CSV table of C-alpha atoms and ligand atoms in Angstrom, one decimal:
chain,number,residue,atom,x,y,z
B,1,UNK,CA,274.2,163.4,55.0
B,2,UNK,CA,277.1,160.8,55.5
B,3,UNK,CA,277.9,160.3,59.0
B,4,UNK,CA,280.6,158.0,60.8
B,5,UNK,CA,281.0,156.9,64.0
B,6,UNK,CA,284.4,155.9,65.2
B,7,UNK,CA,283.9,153.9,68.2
B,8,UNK,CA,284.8,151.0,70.4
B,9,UNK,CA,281.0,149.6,71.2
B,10,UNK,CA,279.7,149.8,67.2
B,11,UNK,CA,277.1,147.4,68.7
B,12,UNK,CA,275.7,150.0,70.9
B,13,UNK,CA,274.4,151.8,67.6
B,14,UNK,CA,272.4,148.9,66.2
B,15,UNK,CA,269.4,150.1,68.4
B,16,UNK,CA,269.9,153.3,67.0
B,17,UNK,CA,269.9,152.4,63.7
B,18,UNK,CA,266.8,150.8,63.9
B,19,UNK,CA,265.0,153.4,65.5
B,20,UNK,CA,262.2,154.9,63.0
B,21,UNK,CA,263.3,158.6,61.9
B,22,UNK,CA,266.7,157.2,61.7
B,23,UNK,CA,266.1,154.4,59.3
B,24,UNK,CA,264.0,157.5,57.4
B,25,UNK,CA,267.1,159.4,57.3
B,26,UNK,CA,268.8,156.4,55.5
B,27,UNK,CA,265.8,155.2,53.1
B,28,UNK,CA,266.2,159.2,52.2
B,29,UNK,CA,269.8,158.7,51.7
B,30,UNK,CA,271.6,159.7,54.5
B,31,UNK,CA,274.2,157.2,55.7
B,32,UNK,CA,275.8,156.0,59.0
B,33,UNK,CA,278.3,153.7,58.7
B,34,UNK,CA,280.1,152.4,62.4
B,35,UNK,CA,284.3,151.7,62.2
B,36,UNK,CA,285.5,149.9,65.0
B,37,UNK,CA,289.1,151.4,66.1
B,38,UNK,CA,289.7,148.4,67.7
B,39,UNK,CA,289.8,146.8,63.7
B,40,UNK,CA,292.8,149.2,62.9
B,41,UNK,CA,295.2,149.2,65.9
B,42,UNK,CA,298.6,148.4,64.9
B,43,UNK,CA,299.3,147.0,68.2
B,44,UNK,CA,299.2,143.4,69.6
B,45,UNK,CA,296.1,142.3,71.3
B,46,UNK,CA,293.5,145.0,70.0
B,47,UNK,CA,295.5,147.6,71.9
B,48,UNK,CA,293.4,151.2,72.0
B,49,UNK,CA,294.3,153.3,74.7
B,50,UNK,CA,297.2,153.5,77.3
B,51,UNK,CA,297.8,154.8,80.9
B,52,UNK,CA,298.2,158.7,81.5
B,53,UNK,CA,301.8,160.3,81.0
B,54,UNK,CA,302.0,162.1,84.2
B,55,UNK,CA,300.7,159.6,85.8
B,56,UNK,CA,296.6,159.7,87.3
B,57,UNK,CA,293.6,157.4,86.7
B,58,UNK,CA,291.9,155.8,83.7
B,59,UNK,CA,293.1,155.3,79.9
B,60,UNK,CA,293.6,157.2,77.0
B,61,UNK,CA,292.9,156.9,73.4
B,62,UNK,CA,296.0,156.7,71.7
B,63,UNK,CA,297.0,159.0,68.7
B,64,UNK,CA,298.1,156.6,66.6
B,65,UNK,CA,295.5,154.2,67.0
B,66,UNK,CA,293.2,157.3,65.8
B,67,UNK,CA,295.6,157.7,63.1
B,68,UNK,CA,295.6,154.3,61.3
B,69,UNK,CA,291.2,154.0,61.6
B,70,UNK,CA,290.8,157.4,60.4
B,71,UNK,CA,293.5,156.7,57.5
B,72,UNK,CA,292.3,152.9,56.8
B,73,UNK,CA,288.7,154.2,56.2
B,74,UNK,CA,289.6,158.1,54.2
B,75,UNK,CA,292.7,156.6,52.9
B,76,UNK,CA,294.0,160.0,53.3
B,77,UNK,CA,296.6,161.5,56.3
B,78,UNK,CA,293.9,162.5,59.0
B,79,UNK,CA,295.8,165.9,59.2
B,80,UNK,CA,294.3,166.7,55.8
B,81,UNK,CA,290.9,164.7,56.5
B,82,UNK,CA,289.6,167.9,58.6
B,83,UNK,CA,289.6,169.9,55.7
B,84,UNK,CA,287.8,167.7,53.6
B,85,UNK,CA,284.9,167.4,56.4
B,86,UNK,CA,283.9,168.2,59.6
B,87,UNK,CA,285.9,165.9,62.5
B,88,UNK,CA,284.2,166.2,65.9
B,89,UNK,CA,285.5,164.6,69.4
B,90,UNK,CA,283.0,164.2,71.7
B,91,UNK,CA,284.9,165.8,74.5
B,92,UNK,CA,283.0,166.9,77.7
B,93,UNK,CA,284.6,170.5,77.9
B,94,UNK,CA,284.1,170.8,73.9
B,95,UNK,CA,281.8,173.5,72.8
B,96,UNK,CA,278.7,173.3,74.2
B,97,UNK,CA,275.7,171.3,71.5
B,98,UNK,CA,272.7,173.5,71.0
B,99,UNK,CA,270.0,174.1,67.9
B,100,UNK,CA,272.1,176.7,66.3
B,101,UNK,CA,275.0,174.2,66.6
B,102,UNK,CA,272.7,171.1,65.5
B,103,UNK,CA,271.7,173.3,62.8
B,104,UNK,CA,275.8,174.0,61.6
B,105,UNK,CA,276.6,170.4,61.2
B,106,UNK,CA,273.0,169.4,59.6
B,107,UNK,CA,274.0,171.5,56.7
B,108,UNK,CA,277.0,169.4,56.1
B,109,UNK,CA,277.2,167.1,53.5
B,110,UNK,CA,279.0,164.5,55.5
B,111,UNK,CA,280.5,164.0,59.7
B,112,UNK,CA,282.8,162.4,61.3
B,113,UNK,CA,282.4,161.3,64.9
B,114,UNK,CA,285.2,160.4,67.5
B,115,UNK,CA,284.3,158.9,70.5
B,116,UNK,CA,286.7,158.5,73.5
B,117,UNK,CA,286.8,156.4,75.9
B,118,UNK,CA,287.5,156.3,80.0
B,119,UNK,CA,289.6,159.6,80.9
B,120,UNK,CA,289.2,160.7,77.1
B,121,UNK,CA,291.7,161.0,74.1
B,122,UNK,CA,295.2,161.9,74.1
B,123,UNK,CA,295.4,165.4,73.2
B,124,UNK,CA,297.4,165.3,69.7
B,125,UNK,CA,293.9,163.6,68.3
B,126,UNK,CA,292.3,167.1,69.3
B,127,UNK,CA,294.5,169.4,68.4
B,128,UNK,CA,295.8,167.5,65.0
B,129,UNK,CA,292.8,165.7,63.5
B,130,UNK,CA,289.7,167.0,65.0
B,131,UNK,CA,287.9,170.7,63.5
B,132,UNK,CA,285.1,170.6,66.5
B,133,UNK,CA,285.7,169.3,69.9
B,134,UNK,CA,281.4,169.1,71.0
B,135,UNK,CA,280.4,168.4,74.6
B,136,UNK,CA,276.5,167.7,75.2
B,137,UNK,CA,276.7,169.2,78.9
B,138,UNK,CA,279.1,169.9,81.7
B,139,UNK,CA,278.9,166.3,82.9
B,140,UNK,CA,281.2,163.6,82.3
B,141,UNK,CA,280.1,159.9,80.3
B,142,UNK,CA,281.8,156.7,80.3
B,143,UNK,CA,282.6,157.4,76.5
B,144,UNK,CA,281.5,159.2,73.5
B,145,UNK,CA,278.6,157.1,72.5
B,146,UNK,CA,275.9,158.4,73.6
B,147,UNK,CA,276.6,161.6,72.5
B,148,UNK,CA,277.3,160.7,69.2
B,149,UNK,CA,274.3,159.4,69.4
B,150,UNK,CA,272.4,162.3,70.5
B,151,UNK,CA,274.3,164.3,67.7
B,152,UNK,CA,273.1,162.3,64.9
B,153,UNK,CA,269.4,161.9,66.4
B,154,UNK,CA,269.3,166.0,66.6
B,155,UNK,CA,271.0,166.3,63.5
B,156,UNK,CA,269.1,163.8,61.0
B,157,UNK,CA,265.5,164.6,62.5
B,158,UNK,CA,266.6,168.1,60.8
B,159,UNK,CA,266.7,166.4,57.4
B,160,UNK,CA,263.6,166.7,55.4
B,161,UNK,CA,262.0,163.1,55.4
B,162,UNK,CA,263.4,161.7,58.5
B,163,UNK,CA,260.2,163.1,60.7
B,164,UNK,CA,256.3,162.8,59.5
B,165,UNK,CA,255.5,166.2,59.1
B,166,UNK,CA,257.6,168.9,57.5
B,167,UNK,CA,256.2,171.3,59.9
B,168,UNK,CA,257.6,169.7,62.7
B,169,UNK,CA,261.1,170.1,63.0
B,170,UNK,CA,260.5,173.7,61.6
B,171,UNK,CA,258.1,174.7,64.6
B,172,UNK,CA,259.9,173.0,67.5
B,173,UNK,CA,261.8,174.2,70.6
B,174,UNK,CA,264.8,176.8,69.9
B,175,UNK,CA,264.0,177.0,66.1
B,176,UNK,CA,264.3,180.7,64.8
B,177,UNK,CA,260.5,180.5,64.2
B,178,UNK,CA,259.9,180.5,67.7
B,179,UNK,CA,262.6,183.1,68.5
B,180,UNK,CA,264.7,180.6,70.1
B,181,UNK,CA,262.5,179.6,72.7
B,182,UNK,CA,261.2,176.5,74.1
B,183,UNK,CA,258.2,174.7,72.5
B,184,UNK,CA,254.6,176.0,73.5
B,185,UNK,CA,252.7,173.3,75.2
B,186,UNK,CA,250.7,170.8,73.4
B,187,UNK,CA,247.4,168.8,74.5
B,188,UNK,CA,246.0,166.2,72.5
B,189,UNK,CA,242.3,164.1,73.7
B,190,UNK,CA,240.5,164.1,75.9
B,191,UNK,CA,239.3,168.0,76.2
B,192,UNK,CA,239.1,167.5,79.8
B,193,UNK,CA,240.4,164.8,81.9
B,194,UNK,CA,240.1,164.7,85.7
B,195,UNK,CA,238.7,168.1,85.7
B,196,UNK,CA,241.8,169.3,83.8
B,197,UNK,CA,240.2,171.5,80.8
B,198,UNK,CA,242.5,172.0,77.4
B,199,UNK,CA,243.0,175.8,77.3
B,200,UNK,CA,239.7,177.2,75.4
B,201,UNK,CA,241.6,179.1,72.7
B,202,UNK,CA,242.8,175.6,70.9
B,203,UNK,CA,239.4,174.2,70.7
B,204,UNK,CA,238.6,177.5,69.1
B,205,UNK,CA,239.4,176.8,65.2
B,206,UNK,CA,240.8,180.9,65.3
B,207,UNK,CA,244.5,179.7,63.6
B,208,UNK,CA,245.9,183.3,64.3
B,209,UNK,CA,244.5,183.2,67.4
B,210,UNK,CA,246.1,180.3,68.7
B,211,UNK,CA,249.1,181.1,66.9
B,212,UNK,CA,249.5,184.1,69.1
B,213,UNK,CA,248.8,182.0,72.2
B,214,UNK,CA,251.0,179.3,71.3
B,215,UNK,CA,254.0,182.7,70.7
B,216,UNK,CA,253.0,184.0,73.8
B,217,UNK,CA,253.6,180.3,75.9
B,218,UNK,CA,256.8,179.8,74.4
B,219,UNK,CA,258.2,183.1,75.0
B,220,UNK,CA,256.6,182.6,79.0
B,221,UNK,CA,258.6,179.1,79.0
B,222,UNK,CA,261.4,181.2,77.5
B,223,UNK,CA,261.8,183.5,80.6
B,224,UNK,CA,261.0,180.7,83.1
B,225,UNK,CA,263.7,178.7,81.7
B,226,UNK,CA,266.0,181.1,82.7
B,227,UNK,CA,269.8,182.0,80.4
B,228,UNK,CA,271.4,179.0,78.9
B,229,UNK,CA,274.5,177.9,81.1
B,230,UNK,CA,277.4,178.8,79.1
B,231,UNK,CA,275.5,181.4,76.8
B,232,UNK,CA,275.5,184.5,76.1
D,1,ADE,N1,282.3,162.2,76.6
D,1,ADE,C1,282.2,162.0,77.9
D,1,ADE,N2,281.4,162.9,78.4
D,1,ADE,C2,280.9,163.7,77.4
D,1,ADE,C3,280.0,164.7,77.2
D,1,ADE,N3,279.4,165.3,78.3
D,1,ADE,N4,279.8,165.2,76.0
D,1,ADE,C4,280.4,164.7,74.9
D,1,ADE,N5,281.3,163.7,75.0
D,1,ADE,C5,281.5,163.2,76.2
């Protein structure tokens, strides 16, 4: 998996790169690689963004800022670059991320991610170079970042490698081998801690048994957890 992050803060992702199932994802190679837009404005002073047409708070990304980064690094009109691989604003009224989603863009070969800054991007960026405009929740952030970040975090720990155990990403919370529903709850030692006993069934040794149980708790945490917002 190729990934790229076009951003104003490529600083911000030197934590994340570091972090361990990411740096698995690259030793089993996957690769991020971090453009600063700020590297390819053709205006004077580092120029990025402007005030609103219309008037109204905040700056926006300008389109042909967007333009020269995306064509200094593909060295191809950005137009065309969406049909060659998957170009995603980070938007917060973009579709909504969730496993199924996660599990779209982990079978690409390679992503691109844009992130905005302050009131967003100007509007041609959407509708001319991005294929996917992605939110990660009805709630607005100071920029793109972090959810690029959560993107490639949910996205790479899908990649076989990047966690310890196969099993893991396989078994976990939404995946189709729990029907979509939330994880079942795990305990680890001590058996009983403050009076607080481990359910019996997992001491038990009875795999099929606990399998069951384990089915039965997600499904429970399923209902409790109520209808995603925005879903079906
Ligand atoms: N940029 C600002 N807020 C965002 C959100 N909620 N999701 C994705 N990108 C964003």
């Amino acid at each position: 998996m190729n990934l790229d992050v076009f951003t104003l803060f490529p600083e911000w992702f030197e934590w994340f790169g570091s972090q361990r199932h990411v740096s698995n994802a690259v030793a089993g190679g996957s690769r991020l690689a971090y453009v600063n837009m700020r590297d390819h404005t053709p205006l004077s002073g580092g120029q990025v963004d402007d005030t609103p047409f219309g008037g109204g708070a905040g700056m926006v990304l300008r389109v042909d800022v967007l333009d020269s980064a995306l064509r200094a690094h593909y060295g191809v009109d950005p137009v065309e670059l969406r049909a060659q691989r998957r170009v995603i604003a980070l938007a917060p009224g973009g579709r909504l991320l969730d496993d199924a989603l996660v599990n779209e863009l982990a079978a690409e070969p390679a992503l691109t991610l844009l992130c905005g800054r302050y009131e967003g991007f100007d509007e041609r960026i959407l509708e001319h170079f991005a294929s996917d405009v992605i939110s990660i929740g009805r709630y607005v952030l100071s920029g793109g970042e972090l959810a690029a970040m959560v993107i490639c975090d949910a996205v790479l720990r899908k990649l076989p490698g990047s966690l310890g155990h196969a099993e893991s990403a396989a078994q976990e919370s939404f995946s189709v081998a729990l029907d979509g529903h939330p994880e079942y709850p795990h305990y680890t030692r001590p058996a009983e801690y403050r009076g607080w006993r481990v359910p019996e069934i997992l001491l038990s040794g009875h795999h099929e048994r606990i399998d069951q149980w384990r089915r039965e708790r997600s499904r429970e945490r399923g209902a409790e957890a109520g209808p995603e917002p925005g879903g079906p």
